[in-house]
């Protein structure tokens, strides 16, 4: 290649750089995420709530504003918090985990739950019991605990540290889980499972913890993070 052609090629590359940068900057955020953090937000534990079409974080004592999390075309239906985590359930059946710190604008993971969006659309106002924190009966429960997502068809449990799906429990045939009817006893979550045949009341209750359904002689799957693995923050 002669000098003139080389100069033209280098000039074209230089001119293209701003266009490439602009295209990257304009790329839409994954899942329509729009998360903003005020410059003066303190680095402190947050109180998190749903307000309109957003999930918002505040300082528990002073009310100082922290991050605000929105998703384009979606709205949050419920929030559940755990140490270090703020879980949100959205109208499209997506579950998200955000850092529960006022100054940290990070969404750690997103998980789509099959069938949840349709059920939520048909049952407005029934989202309150869908997200449930599960107890940690032993060291195998993993860093940060477990989050259960309750739907009529199944219970799905995700490791809160990284959103990994650890186990699912389908409803018994002819039965359906009822997220509105739950109770906690000594770290155990009891979920109502009404059945059409109603042959035994004991079949209409299911007890679970961070390791799965509680039953005699169970051999649960360990939920600890793999050796050397650490969860990553996905900043938007």
mmCIF file of C-alpha atoms in Angstrom:
data_model
loop_
_atom_site.group_PDB
_atom_site.id
_atom_site.type_symbol
_atom_site.label_atom_id
_atom_site.label_comp_id
_atom_site.label_asym_id
_atom_site.label_seq_id
_atom_site.Cartn_x
_atom_site.Cartn_y
_atom_site.Cartn_z
ATOM 1 C CA UNK A 1 0.000 0.000 0.000
ATOM 2 C CA UNK A 2 1.464 3.384 -1.000
ATOM 3 C CA UNK A 3 1.674 6.361 1.318
ATOM 4 C CA UNK A 4 -1.435 8.083 -0.085
ATOM 5 C CA UNK A 5 -3.616 5.033 0.405
ATOM 6 C CA UNK A 6 -2.229 4.486 3.912
ATOM 7 C CA UNK A 7 -2.949 8.131 4.801
ATOM 8 C CA UNK A 8 -6.518 7.823 3.495
ATOM 9 C CA UNK A 9 -7.088 4.619 5.468
ATOM 10 C CA UNK A 10 -5.765 6.165 8.685
ATOM 11 C CA UNK A 11 -7.885 9.282 8.148
ATOM 12 C CA UNK A 12 -11.030 7.209 7.624
ATOM 13 C CA UNK A 13 -10.299 5.246 10.795
ATOM 14 C CA UNK A 14 -9.829 8.425 12.824
ATOM 15 C CA UNK A 15 -13.079 9.890 11.488
ATOM 16 C CA UNK A 16 -14.945 6.684 12.295
ATOM 17 C CA UNK A 17 -13.915 6.628 15.959
ATOM 18 C CA UNK A 18 -16.495 9.218 17.127
ATOM 19 C CA UNK A 19 -19.231 7.342 15.262
ATOM 20 C CA UNK A 20 -18.291 4.045 16.928
ATOM 21 C CA UNK A 21 -18.202 5.708 20.343
ATOM 22 C CA UNK A 22 -21.580 7.331 19.738
ATOM 23 C CA UNK A 23 -23.102 4.025 18.655
ATOM 24 C CA UNK A 24 -21.833 2.337 21.803
ATOM 25 C CA UNK A 25 -23.143 5.179 23.956
ATOM 26 C CA UNK A 26 -26.567 5.016 22.308
ATOM 27 C CA UNK A 27 -26.889 1.252 22.696
ATOM 28 C CA UNK A 28 -30.051 0.510 24.753
ATOM 29 C CA UNK A 29 -29.487 -0.801 28.280
ATOM 30 C CA UNK A 30 -30.235 -4.508 28.800
ATOM 31 C CA UNK A 31 -33.853 -5.212 29.801
ATOM 32 C CA UNK A 32 -34.675 -1.504 29.433
ATOM 33 C CA UNK A 33 -32.879 -0.672 32.686
ATOM 34 C CA UNK A 34 -32.686 2.986 33.690
ATOM 35 C CA UNK A 35 -30.878 3.349 37.005
ATOM 36 C CA UNK A 36 -29.817 6.757 38.309
ATOM 37 C CA UNK A 37 -27.867 7.740 41.411
ATOM 38 C CA UNK A 38 -27.688 11.320 42.805
ATOM 39 C CA UNK A 39 -24.079 12.583 43.036
ATOM 40 C CA UNK A 40 -24.416 13.251 46.758
ATOM 41 C CA UNK A 41 -26.023 9.912 47.708
ATOM 42 C CA UNK A 42 -24.441 8.603 50.932
ATOM 43 C CA UNK A 43 -22.816 5.179 51.008
ATOM 44 C CA UNK A 44 -25.267 3.683 53.465
ATOM 45 C CA UNK A 45 -27.884 0.969 53.805
ATOM 46 C CA UNK A 46 -31.089 1.786 51.940
ATOM 47 C CA UNK A 47 -34.796 1.550 52.606
ATOM 48 C CA UNK A 48 -36.358 0.428 49.303
ATOM 49 C CA UNK A 49 -39.931 0.836 48.091
ATOM 50 C CA UNK A 50 -42.080 0.936 44.967
ATOM 51 C CA UNK A 51 -43.160 4.418 43.977
ATOM 52 C CA UNK A 52 -45.171 4.741 40.776
ATOM 53 C CA UNK A 53 -43.225 3.217 37.904
ATOM 54 C CA UNK A 54 -39.915 3.030 39.789
ATOM 55 C CA UNK A 55 -38.116 1.302 42.643
ATOM 56 C CA UNK A 56 -36.538 3.932 44.886
ATOM 57 C CA UNK A 57 -33.937 3.815 47.649
ATOM 58 C CA UNK A 58 -33.923 6.106 50.700
ATOM 59 C CA UNK A 59 -31.916 6.462 53.890
ATOM 60 C CA UNK A 60 -34.032 4.941 56.711
ATOM 61 C CA UNK A 61 -33.457 7.801 59.157
ATOM 62 C CA UNK A 62 -32.990 10.997 57.176
ATOM 63 C CA UNK A 63 -34.973 10.096 54.062
ATOM 64 C CA UNK A 64 -32.013 11.096 51.864
ATOM 65 C CA UNK A 65 -32.575 9.996 48.287
ATOM 66 C CA UNK A 66 -30.473 7.243 46.792
ATOM 67 C CA UNK A 67 -30.818 5.405 43.497
ATOM 68 C CA UNK A 68 -33.931 5.179 41.345
ATOM 69 C CA UNK A 69 -34.501 2.132 39.148
ATOM 70 C CA UNK A 70 -36.877 2.095 36.173
ATOM 71 C CA UNK A 71 -37.417 -0.231 33.223
ATOM 72 C CA UNK A 72 -38.832 1.090 29.964
ATOM 73 C CA UNK A 73 -42.436 0.043 29.435
ATOM 74 C CA UNK A 74 -42.556 -1.972 32.673
ATOM 75 C CA UNK A 75 -43.585 -1.249 36.220
ATOM 76 C CA UNK A 76 -42.516 -2.761 39.543
ATOM 77 C CA UNK A 77 -45.212 -4.671 41.409
ATOM 78 C CA UNK A 78 -43.451 -5.703 44.619
ATOM 79 C CA UNK A 79 -40.145 -5.382 46.450
ATOM 80 C CA UNK A 80 -38.554 -7.654 49.036
ATOM 81 C CA UNK A 81 -35.296 -6.857 50.797
ATOM 82 C CA UNK A 82 -32.609 -8.968 52.433
ATOM 83 C CA UNK A 83 -29.199 -7.984 53.845
ATOM 84 C CA UNK A 84 -27.385 -6.343 50.925
ATOM 85 C CA UNK A 85 -30.164 -7.078 48.410
ATOM 86 C CA UNK A 86 -33.284 -5.393 47.033
ATOM 87 C CA UNK A 87 -35.375 -7.794 44.928
ATOM 88 C CA UNK A 88 -38.054 -6.403 42.621
ATOM 89 C CA UNK A 89 -40.865 -8.141 40.743
ATOM 90 C CA UNK A 90 -41.852 -6.463 37.461
ATOM 91 C CA UNK A 91 -45.018 -6.514 35.382
ATOM 92 C CA UNK A 92 -43.386 -8.597 32.628
ATOM 93 C CA UNK A 93 -42.529 -11.402 35.060
ATOM 94 C CA UNK A 94 -38.885 -10.388 35.457
ATOM 95 C CA UNK A 95 -37.194 -10.558 38.866
ATOM 96 C CA UNK A 96 -34.188 -8.303 39.526
ATOM 97 C CA UNK A 97 -31.656 -7.927 42.318
ATOM 98 C CA UNK A 98 -30.135 -4.514 43.112
ATOM 99 C CA UNK A 99 -27.484 -3.536 45.636
ATOM 100 C CA UNK A 100 -29.159 -2.300 48.818
ATOM 101 C CA UNK A 101 -26.788 0.660 49.185
ATOM 102 C CA UNK A 102 -27.883 4.247 48.494
ATOM 103 C CA UNK A 103 -24.823 5.191 46.445
ATOM 104 C CA UNK A 104 -24.411 1.962 44.453
ATOM 105 C CA UNK A 105 -26.244 2.048 41.133
ATOM 106 C CA UNK A 106 -25.924 -1.634 40.254
ATOM 107 C CA UNK A 107 -28.382 -4.293 39.120
ATOM 108 C CA UNK A 108 -26.729 -7.612 39.881
ATOM 109 C CA UNK A 109 -28.964 -9.989 37.942
ATOM 110 C CA UNK A 110 -32.243 -10.411 36.023
ATOM 111 C CA UNK A 111 -34.303 -13.602 35.904
ATOM 112 C CA UNK A 112 -37.402 -14.241 33.768
ATOM 113 C CA UNK A 113 -39.895 -16.618 35.402
ATOM 114 C CA UNK A 114 -41.963 -18.682 32.917
ATOM 115 C CA UNK A 115 -45.706 -18.051 33.058
ATOM 116 C CA UNK A 116 -45.454 -15.346 35.697
ATOM 117 C CA UNK A 117 -46.263 -12.358 33.467
ATOM 118 C CA UNK A 118 -49.571 -13.854 32.280
ATOM 119 C CA UNK A 119 -50.646 -14.782 35.803
ATOM 120 C CA UNK A 120 -49.805 -11.313 37.106
ATOM 121 C CA UNK A 121 -51.745 -9.676 34.255
ATOM 122 C CA UNK A 122 -54.810 -11.812 35.033
ATOM 123 C CA UNK A 123 -54.499 -11.295 38.792
ATOM 124 C CA UNK A 124 -53.724 -7.634 39.446
ATOM 125 C CA UNK A 125 -52.785 -6.929 43.046
ATOM 126 C CA UNK A 126 -51.666 -10.507 43.761
ATOM 127 C CA UNK A 127 -47.910 -9.888 43.535
ATOM 128 C CA UNK A 128 -47.258 -9.305 47.242
ATOM 129 C CA UNK A 129 -46.420 -12.911 48.174
ATOM 130 C CA UNK A 130 -44.536 -13.960 45.042
ATOM 131 C CA UNK A 131 -41.039 -13.100 46.360
ATOM 132 C CA UNK A 132 -40.022 -14.934 49.533
ATOM 133 C CA UNK A 133 -36.654 -15.088 51.268
ATOM 134 C CA UNK A 134 -35.755 -18.626 52.304
ATOM 135 C CA UNK A 135 -34.043 -19.662 55.495
ATOM 136 C CA UNK A 136 -30.480 -20.985 55.576
ATOM 137 C CA UNK A 137 -30.458 -24.169 57.665
ATOM 138 C CA UNK A 138 -26.760 -24.884 57.161
ATOM 139 C CA UNK A 139 -23.501 -23.833 55.487
ATOM 140 C CA UNK A 140 -24.648 -25.284 52.143
ATOM 141 C CA UNK A 141 -27.228 -22.534 51.673
ATOM 142 C CA UNK A 142 -24.611 -20.266 50.147
ATOM 143 C CA UNK A 143 -23.532 -16.641 50.346
ATOM 144 C CA UNK A 144 -26.433 -14.226 50.820
ATOM 145 C CA UNK A 145 -29.164 -16.840 51.141
ATOM 146 C CA UNK A 146 -31.900 -17.882 48.739
ATOM 147 C CA UNK A 147 -34.902 -16.219 47.109
ATOM 148 C CA UNK A 148 -38.054 -18.187 46.277
ATOM 149 C CA UNK A 149 -40.381 -17.072 43.481
ATOM 150 C CA UNK A 150 -43.873 -18.499 43.988
ATOM 151 C CA UNK A 151 -46.253 -19.092 41.093
ATOM 152 C CA UNK A 152 -49.331 -21.352 40.951
ATOM 153 C CA UNK A 153 -47.410 -23.925 38.873
ATOM 154 C CA UNK A 154 -44.098 -24.057 40.738
ATOM 155 C CA UNK A 155 -41.721 -22.672 43.342
ATOM 156 C CA UNK A 156 -38.327 -21.664 41.946
ATOM 157 C CA UNK A 157 -35.371 -20.898 44.228
ATOM 158 C CA UNK A 158 -32.484 -18.645 43.196
ATOM 159 C CA UNK A 159 -29.167 -18.139 44.965
ATOM 160 C CA UNK A 160 -29.183 -14.450 45.866
ATOM 161 C CA UNK A 161 -25.420 -14.006 45.386
ATOM 162 C CA UNK A 162 -25.570 -14.566 41.617
ATOM 163 C CA UNK A 163 -29.171 -15.432 40.648
ATOM 164 C CA UNK A 164 -28.339 -19.064 39.904
ATOM 165 C CA UNK A 165 -31.440 -21.298 39.774
ATOM 166 C CA UNK A 166 -30.855 -23.964 42.426
ATOM 167 C CA UNK A 167 -34.089 -25.936 42.515
ATOM 168 C CA UNK A 168 -37.712 -25.961 41.409
ATOM 169 C CA UNK A 169 -40.724 -27.621 43.009
ATOM 170 C CA UNK A 170 -43.753 -28.221 40.750
ATOM 171 C CA UNK A 171 -47.220 -28.188 42.261
ATOM 172 C CA UNK A 172 -48.886 -31.566 42.776
ATOM 173 C CA UNK A 173 -51.187 -32.615 39.922
ATOM 174 C CA UNK A 174 -54.606 -31.090 40.424
ATOM 175 C CA UNK A 175 -53.195 -28.538 42.862
ATOM 176 C CA UNK A 176 -51.766 -25.014 42.652
ATOM 177 C CA UNK A 177 -49.575 -22.991 44.984
ATOM 178 C CA UNK A 178 -51.159 -19.848 46.431
ATOM 179 C CA UNK A 179 -48.571 -17.075 46.975
ATOM 180 C CA UNK A 180 -51.091 -15.125 49.055
ATOM 181 C CA UNK A 181 -51.253 -17.867 51.681
ATOM 182 C CA UNK A 182 -47.882 -18.452 53.295
ATOM 183 C CA UNK A 183 -46.542 -18.681 56.836
ATOM 184 C CA UNK A 184 -43.122 -18.904 58.487
ATOM 185 C CA UNK A 185 -42.192 -21.190 61.344
ATOM 186 C CA UNK A 186 -38.599 -21.199 62.657
ATOM 187 C CA UNK A 187 -37.074 -20.303 59.290
ATOM 188 C CA UNK A 188 -39.338 -22.648 57.319
ATOM 189 C CA UNK A 189 -41.688 -21.268 54.649
ATOM 190 C CA UNK A 190 -45.082 -23.003 54.514
ATOM 191 C CA UNK A 191 -47.023 -22.494 51.281
ATOM 192 C CA UNK A 192 -50.683 -23.347 50.691
ATOM 193 C CA UNK A 193 -51.271 -25.787 47.812
ATOM 194 C CA UNK A 194 -55.056 -26.079 47.371
ATOM 195 C CA UNK A 195 -56.144 -29.182 45.457
ATOM 196 C CA UNK A 196 -59.295 -29.965 43.501
ATOM 197 C CA UNK A 197 -59.776 -33.453 44.969
ATOM 198 C CA UNK A 198 -59.003 -32.380 48.569
ATOM 199 C CA UNK A 199 -58.288 -35.986 49.584
ATOM 200 C CA UNK A 200 -55.962 -34.992 52.434
ATOM 201 C CA UNK A 201 -55.398 -31.617 54.086
ATOM 202 C CA UNK A 202 -51.696 -32.377 54.508
ATOM 203 C CA UNK A 203 -51.274 -32.408 50.718
ATOM 204 C CA UNK A 204 -52.465 -28.792 50.626
ATOM 205 C CA UNK A 205 -49.445 -27.549 52.580
ATOM 206 C CA UNK A 206 -45.818 -27.615 51.457
ATOM 207 C CA UNK A 207 -42.832 -26.724 53.661
ATOM 208 C CA UNK A 208 -39.591 -25.490 52.061
ATOM 209 C CA UNK A 209 -36.328 -23.876 53.119
ATOM 210 C CA UNK A 210 -33.162 -22.799 51.324
ATOM 211 C CA UNK A 211 -32.336 -26.406 50.415
ATOM 212 C CA UNK A 212 -35.710 -27.356 48.935
ATOM 213 C CA UNK A 213 -38.805 -29.206 50.089
ATOM 214 C CA UNK A 214 -38.565 -30.492 53.641
ATOM 215 C CA UNK A 215 -39.139 -34.230 53.707
ATOM 216 C CA UNK A 216 -37.733 -37.169 55.702
ATOM 217 C CA UNK A 217 -34.414 -38.435 54.387
ATOM 218 C CA UNK A 218 -33.992 -35.731 51.749
ATOM 219 C CA UNK A 219 -30.630 -35.300 50.014
ATOM 220 C CA UNK A 220 -30.663 -31.624 49.007
ATOM 221 C CA UNK A 221 -28.434 -30.029 46.385
ATOM 222 C CA UNK A 222 -25.769 -27.791 47.919
ATOM 223 C CA UNK A 223 -26.264 -24.114 47.149
ATOM 224 C CA UNK A 224 -22.817 -22.740 47.935
ATOM 225 C CA UNK A 225 -20.954 -20.667 45.361
ATOM 226 C CA UNK A 226 -18.338 -22.578 43.338
ATOM 227 C CA UNK A 227 -14.824 -22.358 44.781
ATOM 228 C CA UNK A 228 -13.139 -19.122 43.775
ATOM 229 C CA UNK A 229 -16.359 -17.675 42.339
ATOM 230 C CA UNK A 230 -17.533 -14.234 43.373
ATOM 231 C CA UNK A 231 -20.710 -12.474 42.285
ATOM 232 C CA UNK A 232 -20.279 -9.538 39.894
ATOM 233 C CA UNK A 233 -22.146 -6.266 39.847
ATOM 234 C CA UNK A 234 -23.625 -5.339 36.457
ATOM 235 C CA UNK A 235 -23.628 -1.558 36.431
ATOM 236 C CA UNK A 236 -26.016 0.319 34.161
#
